[in-house]
mmCIF file of C-alpha atoms in Angstrom:
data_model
loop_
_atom_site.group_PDB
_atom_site.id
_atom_site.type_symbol
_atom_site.label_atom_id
_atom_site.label_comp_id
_atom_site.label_asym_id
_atom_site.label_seq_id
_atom_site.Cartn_x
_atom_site.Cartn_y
_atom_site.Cartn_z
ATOM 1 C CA UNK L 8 -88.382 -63.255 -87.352
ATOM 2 C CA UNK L 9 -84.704 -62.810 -86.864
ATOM 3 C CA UNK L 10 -82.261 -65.802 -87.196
ATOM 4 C CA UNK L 11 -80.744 -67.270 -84.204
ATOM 5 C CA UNK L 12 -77.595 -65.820 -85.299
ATOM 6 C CA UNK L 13 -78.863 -62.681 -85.090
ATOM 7 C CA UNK L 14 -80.171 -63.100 -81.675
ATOM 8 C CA UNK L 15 -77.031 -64.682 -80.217
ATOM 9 C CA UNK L 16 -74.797 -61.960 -81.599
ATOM 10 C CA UNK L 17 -77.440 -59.366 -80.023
ATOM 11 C CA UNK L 18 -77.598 -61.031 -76.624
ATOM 12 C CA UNK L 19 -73.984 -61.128 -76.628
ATOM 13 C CA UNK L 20 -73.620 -57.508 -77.140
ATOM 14 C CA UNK L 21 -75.857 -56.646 -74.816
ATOM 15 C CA UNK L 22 -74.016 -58.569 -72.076
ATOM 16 C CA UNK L 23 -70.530 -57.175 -73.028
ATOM 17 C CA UNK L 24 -71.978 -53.400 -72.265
ATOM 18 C CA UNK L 25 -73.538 -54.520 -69.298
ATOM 19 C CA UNK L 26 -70.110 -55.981 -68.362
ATOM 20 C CA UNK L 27 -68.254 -52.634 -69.601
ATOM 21 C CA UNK L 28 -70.674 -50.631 -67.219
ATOM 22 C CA UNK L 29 -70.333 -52.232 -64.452
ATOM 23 C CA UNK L 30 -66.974 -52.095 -64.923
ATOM 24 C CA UNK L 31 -66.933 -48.504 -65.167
ATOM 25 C CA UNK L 32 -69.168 -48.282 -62.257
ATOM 26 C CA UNK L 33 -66.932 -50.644 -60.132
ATOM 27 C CA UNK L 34 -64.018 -47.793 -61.088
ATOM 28 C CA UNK L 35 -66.110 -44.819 -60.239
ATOM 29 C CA UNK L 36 -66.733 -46.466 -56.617
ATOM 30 C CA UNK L 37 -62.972 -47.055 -56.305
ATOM 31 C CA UNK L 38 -61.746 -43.382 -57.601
ATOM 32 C CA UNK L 39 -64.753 -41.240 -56.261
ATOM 33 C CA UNK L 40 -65.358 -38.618 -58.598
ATOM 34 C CA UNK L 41 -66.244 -34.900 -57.929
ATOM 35 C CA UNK L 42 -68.803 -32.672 -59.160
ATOM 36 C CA UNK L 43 -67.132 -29.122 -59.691
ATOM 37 C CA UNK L 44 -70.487 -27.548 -59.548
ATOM 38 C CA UNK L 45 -73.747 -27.929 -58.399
ATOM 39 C CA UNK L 46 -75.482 -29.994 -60.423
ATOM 40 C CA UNK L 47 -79.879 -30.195 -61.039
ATOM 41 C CA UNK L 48 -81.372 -33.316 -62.452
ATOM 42 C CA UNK L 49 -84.800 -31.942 -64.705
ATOM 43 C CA UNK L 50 -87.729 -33.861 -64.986
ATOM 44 C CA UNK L 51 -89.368 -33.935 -68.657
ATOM 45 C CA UNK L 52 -93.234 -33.881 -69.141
ATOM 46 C CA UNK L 53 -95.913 -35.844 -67.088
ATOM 47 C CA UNK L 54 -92.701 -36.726 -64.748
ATOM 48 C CA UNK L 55 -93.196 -34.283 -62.090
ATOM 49 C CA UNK L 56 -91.830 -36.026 -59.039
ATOM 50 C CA UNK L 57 -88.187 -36.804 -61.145
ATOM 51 C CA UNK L 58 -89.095 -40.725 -61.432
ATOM 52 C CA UNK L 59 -86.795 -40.708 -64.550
ATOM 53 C CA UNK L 60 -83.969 -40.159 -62.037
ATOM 54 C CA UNK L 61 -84.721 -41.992 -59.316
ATOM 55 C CA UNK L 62 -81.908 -44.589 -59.989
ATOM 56 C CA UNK L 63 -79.235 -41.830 -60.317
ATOM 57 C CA UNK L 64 -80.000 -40.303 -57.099
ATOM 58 C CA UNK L 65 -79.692 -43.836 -55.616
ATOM 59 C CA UNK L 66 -76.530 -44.134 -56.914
ATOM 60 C CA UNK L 67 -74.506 -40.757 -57.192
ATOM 61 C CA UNK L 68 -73.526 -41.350 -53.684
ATOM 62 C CA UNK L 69 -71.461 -44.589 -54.262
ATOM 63 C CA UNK L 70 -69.375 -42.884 -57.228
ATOM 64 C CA UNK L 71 -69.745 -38.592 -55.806
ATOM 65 C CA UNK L 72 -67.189 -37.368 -52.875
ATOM 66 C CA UNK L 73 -69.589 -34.186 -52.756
ATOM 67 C CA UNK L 74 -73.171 -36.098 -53.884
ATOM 68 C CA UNK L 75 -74.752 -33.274 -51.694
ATOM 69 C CA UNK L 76 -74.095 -30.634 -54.815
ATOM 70 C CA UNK L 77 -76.317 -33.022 -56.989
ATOM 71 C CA UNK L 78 -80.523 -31.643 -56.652
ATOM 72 C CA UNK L 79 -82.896 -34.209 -58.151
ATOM 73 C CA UNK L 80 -86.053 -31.155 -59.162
ATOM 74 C CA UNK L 81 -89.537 -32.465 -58.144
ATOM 75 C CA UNK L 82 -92.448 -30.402 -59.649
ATOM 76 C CA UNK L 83 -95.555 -32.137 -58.572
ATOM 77 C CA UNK L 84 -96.488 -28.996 -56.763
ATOM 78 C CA UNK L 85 -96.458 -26.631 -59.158
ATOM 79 C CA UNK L 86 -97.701 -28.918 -61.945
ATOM 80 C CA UNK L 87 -101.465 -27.938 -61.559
ATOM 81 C CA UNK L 88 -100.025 -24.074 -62.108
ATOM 82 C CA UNK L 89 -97.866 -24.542 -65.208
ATOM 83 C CA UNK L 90 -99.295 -24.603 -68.298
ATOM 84 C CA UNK L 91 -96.340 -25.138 -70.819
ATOM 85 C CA UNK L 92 -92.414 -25.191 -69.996
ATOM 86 C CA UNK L 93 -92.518 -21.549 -70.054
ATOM 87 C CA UNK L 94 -94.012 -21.808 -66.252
ATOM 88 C CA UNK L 95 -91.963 -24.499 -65.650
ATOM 89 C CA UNK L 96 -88.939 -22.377 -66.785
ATOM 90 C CA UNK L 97 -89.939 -19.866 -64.035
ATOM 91 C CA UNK L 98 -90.703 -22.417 -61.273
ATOM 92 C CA UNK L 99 -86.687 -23.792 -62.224
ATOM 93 C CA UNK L 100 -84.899 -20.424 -62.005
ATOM 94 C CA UNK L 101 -86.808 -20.287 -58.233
ATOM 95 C CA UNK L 102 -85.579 -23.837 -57.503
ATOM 96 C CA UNK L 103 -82.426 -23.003 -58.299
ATOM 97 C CA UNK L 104 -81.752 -19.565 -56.376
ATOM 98 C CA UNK L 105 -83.462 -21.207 -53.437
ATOM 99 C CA UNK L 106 -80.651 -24.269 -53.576
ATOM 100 C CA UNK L 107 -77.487 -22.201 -54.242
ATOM 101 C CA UNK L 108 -78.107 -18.437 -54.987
ATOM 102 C CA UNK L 109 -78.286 -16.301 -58.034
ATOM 103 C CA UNK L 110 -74.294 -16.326 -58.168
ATOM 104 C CA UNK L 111 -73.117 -20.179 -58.070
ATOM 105 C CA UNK L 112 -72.232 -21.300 -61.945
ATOM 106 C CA UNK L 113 -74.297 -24.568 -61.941
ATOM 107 C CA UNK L 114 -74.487 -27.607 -64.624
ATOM 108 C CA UNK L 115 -77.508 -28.737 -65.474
ATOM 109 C CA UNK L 116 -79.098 -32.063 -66.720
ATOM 110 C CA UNK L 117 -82.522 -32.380 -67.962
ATOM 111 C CA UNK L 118 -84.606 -34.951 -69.401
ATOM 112 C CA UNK L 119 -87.163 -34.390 -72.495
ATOM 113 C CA UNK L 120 -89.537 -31.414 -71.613
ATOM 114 C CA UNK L 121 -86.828 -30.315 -68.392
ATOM 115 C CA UNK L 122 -84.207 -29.142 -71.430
ATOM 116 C CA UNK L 123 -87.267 -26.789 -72.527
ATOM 117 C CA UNK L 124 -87.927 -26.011 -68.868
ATOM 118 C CA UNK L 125 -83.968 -24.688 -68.391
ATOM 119 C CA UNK L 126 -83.931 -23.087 -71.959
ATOM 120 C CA UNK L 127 -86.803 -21.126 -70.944
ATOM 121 C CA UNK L 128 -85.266 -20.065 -67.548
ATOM 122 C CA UNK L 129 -82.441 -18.961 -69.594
ATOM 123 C CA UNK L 130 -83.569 -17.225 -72.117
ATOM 124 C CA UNK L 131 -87.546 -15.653 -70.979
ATOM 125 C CA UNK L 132 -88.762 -13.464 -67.995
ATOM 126 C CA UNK L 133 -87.013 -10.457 -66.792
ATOM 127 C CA UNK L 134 -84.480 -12.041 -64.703
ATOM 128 C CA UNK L 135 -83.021 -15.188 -67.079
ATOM 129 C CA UNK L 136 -80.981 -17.302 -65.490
ATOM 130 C CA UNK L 137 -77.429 -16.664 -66.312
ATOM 131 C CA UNK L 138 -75.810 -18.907 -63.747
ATOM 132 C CA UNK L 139 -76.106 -21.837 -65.802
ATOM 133 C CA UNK L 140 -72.628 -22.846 -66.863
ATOM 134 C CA UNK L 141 -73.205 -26.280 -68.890
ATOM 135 C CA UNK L 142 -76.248 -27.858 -70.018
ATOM 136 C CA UNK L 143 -77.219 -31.499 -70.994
ATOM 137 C CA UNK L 144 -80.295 -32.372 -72.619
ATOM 138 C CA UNK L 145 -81.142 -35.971 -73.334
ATOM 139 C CA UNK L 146 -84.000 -36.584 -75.419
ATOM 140 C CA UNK L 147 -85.340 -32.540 -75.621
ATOM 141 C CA UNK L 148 -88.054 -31.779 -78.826
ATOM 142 C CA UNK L 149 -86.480 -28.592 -78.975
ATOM 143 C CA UNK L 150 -88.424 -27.775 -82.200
ATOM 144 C CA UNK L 151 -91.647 -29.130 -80.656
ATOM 145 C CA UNK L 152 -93.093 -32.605 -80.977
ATOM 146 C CA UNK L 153 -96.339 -32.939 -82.629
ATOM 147 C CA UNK L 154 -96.808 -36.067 -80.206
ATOM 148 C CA UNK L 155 -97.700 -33.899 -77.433
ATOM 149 C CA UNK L 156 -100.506 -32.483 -79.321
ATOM 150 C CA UNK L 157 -101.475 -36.314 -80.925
ATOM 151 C CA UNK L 158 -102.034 -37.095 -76.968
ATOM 152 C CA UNK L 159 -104.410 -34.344 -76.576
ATOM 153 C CA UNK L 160 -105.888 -33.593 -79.824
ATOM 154 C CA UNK L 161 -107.363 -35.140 -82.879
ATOM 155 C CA UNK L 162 -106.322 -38.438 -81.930
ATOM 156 C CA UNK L 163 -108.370 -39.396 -78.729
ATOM 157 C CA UNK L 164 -108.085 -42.581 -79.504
ATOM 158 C CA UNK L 165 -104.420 -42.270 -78.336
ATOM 159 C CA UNK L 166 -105.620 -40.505 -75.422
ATOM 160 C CA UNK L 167 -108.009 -43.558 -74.383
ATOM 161 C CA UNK L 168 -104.838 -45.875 -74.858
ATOM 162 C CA UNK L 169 -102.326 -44.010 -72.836
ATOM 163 C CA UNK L 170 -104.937 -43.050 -69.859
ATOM 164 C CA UNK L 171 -105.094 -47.150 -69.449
ATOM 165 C CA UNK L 172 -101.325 -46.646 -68.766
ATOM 166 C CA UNK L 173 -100.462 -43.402 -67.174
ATOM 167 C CA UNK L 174 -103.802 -40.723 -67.324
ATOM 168 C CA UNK L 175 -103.318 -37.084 -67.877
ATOM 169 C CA UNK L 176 -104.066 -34.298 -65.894
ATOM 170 C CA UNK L 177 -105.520 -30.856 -67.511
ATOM 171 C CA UNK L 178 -102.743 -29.197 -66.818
ATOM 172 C CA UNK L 179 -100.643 -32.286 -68.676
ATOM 173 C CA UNK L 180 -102.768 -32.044 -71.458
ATOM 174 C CA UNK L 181 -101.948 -28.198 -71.895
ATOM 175 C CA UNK L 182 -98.507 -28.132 -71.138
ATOM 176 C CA UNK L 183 -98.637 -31.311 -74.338
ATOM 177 C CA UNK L 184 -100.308 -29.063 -76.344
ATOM 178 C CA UNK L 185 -97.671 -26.493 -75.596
ATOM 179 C CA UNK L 186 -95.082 -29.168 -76.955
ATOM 180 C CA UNK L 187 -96.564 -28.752 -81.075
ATOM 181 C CA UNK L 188 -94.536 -26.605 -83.144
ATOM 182 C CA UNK L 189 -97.112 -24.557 -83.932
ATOM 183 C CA UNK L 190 -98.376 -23.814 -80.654
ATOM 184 C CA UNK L 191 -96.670 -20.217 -79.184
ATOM 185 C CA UNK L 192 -94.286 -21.651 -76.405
ATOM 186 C CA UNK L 193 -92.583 -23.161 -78.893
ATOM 187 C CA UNK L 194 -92.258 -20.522 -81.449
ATOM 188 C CA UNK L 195 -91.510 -18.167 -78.656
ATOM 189 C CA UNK L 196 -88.505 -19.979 -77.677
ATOM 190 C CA UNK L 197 -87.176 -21.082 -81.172
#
């Protein structure tokens, strides 16, 4: 059990970065910023509909002069189709062309399996997607993640557990399966 010291300090650091960000924030809404490309917001696994960014779509508009370049990519109706973030690669290169062409440099931003999704649209199919000019990926198991495969394989009873919490459709549990590093998605792309 940590010491109250511990805790206090803790606390207290935790309420000086809250303080810095809203600080920051408070700035941003002052000087507007501005995007100088389009920029798409990719979901990672088992987060089709973008919920991970749901609080930066809600607030690009206080701190963007041009919030209208920023595309938040939903996948919930193509998830049934996709069976590792090879698919979801190809779904991505469509989203994009449909939003702003084959030509437009865009930034991208993507969240766990959406940094496999845009490496795959880069790099696979016949038409890659070359327009991508800068790429961000927060929290991407770009040499697999053998978690995926736990979910869905030997260990059921982590299966049982998480379906309490947040089930898993088939396709889920074969686009997790297409997370292990020894599974061919991965392979392919490393």
């Amino acid at each position: 059990m940590p010491d109250d010291n511990f805790s206090e300090t803790l606390t207290q650091h935790r309420e000086e970065l809250k303080r810095e960000a809203q600080e920051l924030f408070d700035r941003y809404k002052k000087n507007k910023l501005t995007l100088k490309r389009p920029v798409f917001f990719v979901p990672g696994w088992t987060d089709e509909n973008g919920s991970c960014w749901k609080a930066m779509e809600k607030i690009l508009p206080e701190i963007l002069t041009n919030s209208e370049k920023a595309f938040f990519v939903n996948f919930q109706a193509e998830t049934e189709g996709c069976k590792s973030f090879l698919d979801f690669g190809e779904v991505l290169k469509r989203k994009i062309r449909q939003s702003v062409g084959a030509g437009e440099k865009v930034d991208a931003v993507c969240h766990s399996m959406g940094g496999l999704d845009l490496r795959a649209a880069i790099t696979q199919g016949g038409d890659p997607l070359l327009n991508c000019a800068k790429a961000i990926t927060v929290a991407t198991p770009h040499w697999g993640d053998h978690l995926g495969g736990m979910r869905t394989g030997l260990w059921g009873w982590l299966e049982k557990l998480a379906a309490r919490f947040q089930p898993l459709t088939g396709a889920q549990r074969e686009q997790g399966r297409g997370l292990d590093p020894d599974y061919p998605p991965i392979q392919l792309i490393n």
